Amino acid sequence: MLNASIKAFLLYHKLSIKINMLNTFTLTEALSQLKLKKISLDELYTDIRTSVKKNEEYNIYLTMNEQMEQDANKLLQEKLMGVPIAVKDNFLTKGLRTTASSTLLEQFVPQFDATVIKNLKKAGGVILGKTNMDAWAHGSSTETSQFGRTLNPRNTDYLPGGSSGGSAAAVAADMCIAAIGSETAGSIRQPAAWCGTVGLKPTYGRVSRYGVVAMASSTDSPGPITKTVEDAALLLNCIAGHDVHDSTSSSQTSPDFTQAINKSVKGMKIGIAYMELTGFEEAKKLFETQVKVFEELGAEVEFVKAMDPQYAISTYTVIQRAEVSSNLGRYDGIRYGNDRSFFGAEAKRRIMLGTFTLSKGYSEQYYLEAQKVRSLFIQDFNRLFTQYDVLISLTSPGFAKKIGASEGSGMFGELEDKLIEASSIAGLPGINVPCYHDPNTNLYLGMNIIAPMWHEEKIITVADAFEKSTKWNSWRQV
Amino acid sequence: MPKTNLSIPVKHIARLAHIPITEEEEKALEVAFVETLLVVDQLKSVDVTDVAPTSQVTGLENVWRDDVAKVIDTFTQLEALANAKRQYQGFFVVPQVIDQD
Amino acid sequence: MRKLICGMEIHAELKTTSKLFCSCKNDPFHAPQPNIYTCPVCLGMPGGLPVINKKAVEWTIKLGLALHCKINLFSKFDRKHYFYPDLPKGYQISQYDLPFCYDGVLETEAGPVRIRRIHLEEDTAKLQHKVVDGEKVSLIDFNRSSVPLVEIVTDPDIHTPEHAKAYAKELRRMLRFLDIADCDMDQGGMRLEANVSMQDGVEVDLNHLPQYKVELKNINSFRFLEKAIQYEMKRQTEELDSGQIPIQETRGWNDAKGQTYSQRIKEDAEDYRYFPDPDLPPLQFTETHINTWKSELPELPKAVQTRWQEEFGVENRFSDLFVEERAVANWAEELFTVAKASKVDTNKLANAVVNRKVQWSTEMKPANVIADYQELTQVSAVDPKILTQVISQILAENPLVVEQYRTGKTQVIGFFIGQVSKNIGQKIDPQIVSALLMKQLS
């Protein structure tokens, strides 16, 4: 790895000197350079393809789009100007193999595009390749992938998180310009945290789920994983909006999320949550040092007591596994894919636990009960949001974990995501920004920022302000 | 009828869920479920008197469409069959099932 | 002494233009090829999501209103889980505890039947069994997958096979009259199921139902329904008489053998693991919604017939045919109105039309049909003496035909009437001729 100061020097100059590092551009930079004709799409694609040669090392991509360059130049007048985007492999891409990282779908080639993919293409984006994930999105490590784990590009002894581990790693390794992931409870924000990138989970219903391999239908939210907050806002603009194919997608017109960039947080009330929990003292200490930034920017910061997230774990576990067991019932190998014996151990566990909690005699005490506790979490957040604009917390109770950490644990995912599960089951928007970097391990801590439903602009403003006032973003080393 | 002891009838559930499992897997699953149920049973300690369940966070109602047939979303026969392992004269094929209903 | 305790479940495919949860064409019966009306949703592809067909909901509620049901103002769709190759998602989107309609009644010519509930659900794909390359396989066609199906469940109010038949017929008429389903029995457009058990004692006691019930399924005609129930009554009575409780199972009807046969043993009810479908927001209707739909209901068959009886004097036995379908009823209404205005006997007209004495179709102008009828019945008076003479002549000229009449072929009267008419050269009242003929023949 290049030493920090040389990298800084190169990054500083890359905007004016053409060297083979166009893949290290942020989305905003790439678009600007293309617009100013300082770089061409061909040059960008060449550097991207070169960067992807590292794939064997990290195991990020499962399938590459060999047709990427086709008609790319026609896209220059569109919003995304033909820039290549990495896509998590649970988004159906027409003509391009989609596996959800399961061998059950190893040969599956969809005959239609997910709405998110359609929207990306309409905006001039190009699919670069399909990224590795926890199989069926069941996890927070990418270790349950049936195509091998992905390594954390920041430090390959460690995991990238999950389930959108491949997309977060692709961004961290500069093996794409930006990426798309999905979150059921933590699957965008947590890998973004572990890989030191930005990850935005939109409000449930903001982005269409049509054509995304369903996990938990009542919380699944597709969203961007990017190098900067501004990039996330830009990409969200391209994929958000009502979809007639998705009955749970909101008919609210989506605002221009980039309008929330470069706005002041002065006078905003920020609540810090979950600091009363124990078991992650080191991370809490580091996190607290960063909270001061908001005070310096003129925001009011206070500790708050939110509902105990321990209950969010059980609530989420029951709801998610029940819906998973139902959603995976369609995989019988008749119309597509292989038969059910191809499900991995984690998938089998989740399907069976879910089936159990819905079964006769148990559904009242488990599934119905969980939906009631869910209401309590929603009420709790509503209460807090009458007093605060946003709530912040650590995204993950620590840095990325070492390879093999998830093995043997039946609840690894849910336990890792305990600080962000409550916001997912309540459908709230949330964003992860890097908030600390350990120079010894090269690993990151992430800060989670959440707001009431439909208020992505608040989390974008706060995250953007934090990113620009600190030095944790590895693409903003100025 | 509701049981609160920490065990799941693994074989029965596997059959309900159409998940093929071996004897070994059955044993391992019994153990794994105990861990999960311990966590999940915490739900019972929450007071949910007079709380209505939330199955829809969107608050949406009456989402429906007009009765119009659209060709644009419909697959051709080729597309429909594109990923089938077995097909015959435009049909999907499975080994004969005994007529249940 | 034992009585039949029977409730029925009938499924009918709604004839909406598109399917229930996607915009694919709803036309499984006439599709030229299998699997040409499918999409990610009805084929159960990964990422497919349902979107409700508003018309299907509206029609289900209208059916409920026509059957005097209460309507659940808050309703939803639930997932019903089981595995079968014709069920692409591994669950059927149906309704569990909050069906659209409940607590209604359908009047039939054999007495009323209470409607317990009416709900809406999606149909499954169609399975066909065949031998391909020496292997027994099932072929699957998803053209029918997710077509809207309305399910009507009765209380166990049916106590004779005739009552079951009357109920099924009346329901079919209602569905067709509302113009929401074609109920083509051969194609499976209407599917009959009856739950049959026998109860001891003379009086029906619905508070202490028998401990078992046998489900009769895959019955695709009213005739078979009647016969199957009759057979079951006998079979179950015999078993009960010998001290056995009939097994709770599903049975089909084998018409060739004239018997029901076991199809599947039902243990406990299957565990369908119902829960509200998270992909579909719930439905909330207002009283205004319901009242609007109520006001849009057409005048129903029985009401039409009663009115025709009062206004036009048309007997039910003649008007039955006209109220099978609304389009026909509308045409008949016009016919009777014009007839009445022209001072034509509407009941006799109805008789003639129903018995096809005059050609008719809804394409024809009622005025033309009435004209044909008037021509037909234009009977000239003929001198009875001449008539008698002509008749004698005809009979003498046709000894062989007379012989046929004597041996019992009474229908040859028609031939004689025709000959008499021809001979005289004008239309005569056939009844008068017939009377005279018979007198001479005896």
Short mmCIF file of C-alpha atoms in Angstrom, two decimals, chain C residues 391-413 415-416 419 437-442:
data_model
loop_
_atom_site.label_atom_id
_atom_site.label_comp_id
_atom_site.label_asym_id
_atom_site.label_seq_id
_atom_site.Cartn_x
_atom_site.Cartn_y
_atom_site.Cartn_z
CA ILE C 391 -108.39 -34.45 -42.13
CA SER C 392 -110.24 -37.59 -43.19
CA GLN C 393 -108.68 -37.29 -46.59
CA ILE C 394 -105.16 -36.93 -45.25
CA LEU C 395 -105.59 -39.88 -42.93
CA ALA C 396 -106.89 -42.04 -45.74
CA GLU C 397 -103.93 -41.07 -47.94
CA ASN C 398 -101.40 -42.03 -45.27
CA PRO C 399 -102.31 -45.43 -43.82
CA LEU C 400 -98.73 -46.29 -42.85
CA VAL C 401 -98.34 -43.14 -40.80
CA VAL C 402 -101.67 -43.81 -39.12
CA GLU C 403 -100.33 -47.26 -38.26
CA GLN C 404 -97.27 -45.59 -36.72
CA TYR C 405 -99.52 -43.40 -34.61
CA ARG C 406 -101.45 -46.46 -33.45
CA THR C 407 -98.22 -48.18 -32.40
CA GLY C 408 -97.45 -45.29 -30.11
CA LYS C 409 -95.52 -42.83 -32.27
CA THR C 410 -97.75 -40.00 -31.29
CA GLN C 411 -95.33 -37.39 -32.55
CA VAL C 412 -96.48 -38.06 -36.14
CA ILE C 413 -99.36 -35.75 -35.31
CA PHE C 415 -96.78 -34.51 -39.83
CA PHE C 416 -100.54 -34.61 -40.19
CA GLN C 419 -100.23 -31.84 -44.33
CA LEU C 437 -107.06 -35.36 -35.62
CA MET C 438 -106.92 -37.21 -32.38
CA LYS C 439 -110.66 -37.54 -32.35
CA GLN C 440 -110.57 -39.15 -35.79
CA LEU C 441 -107.65 -41.37 -34.94
CA SER C 442 -109.18 -42.89 -31.89
#
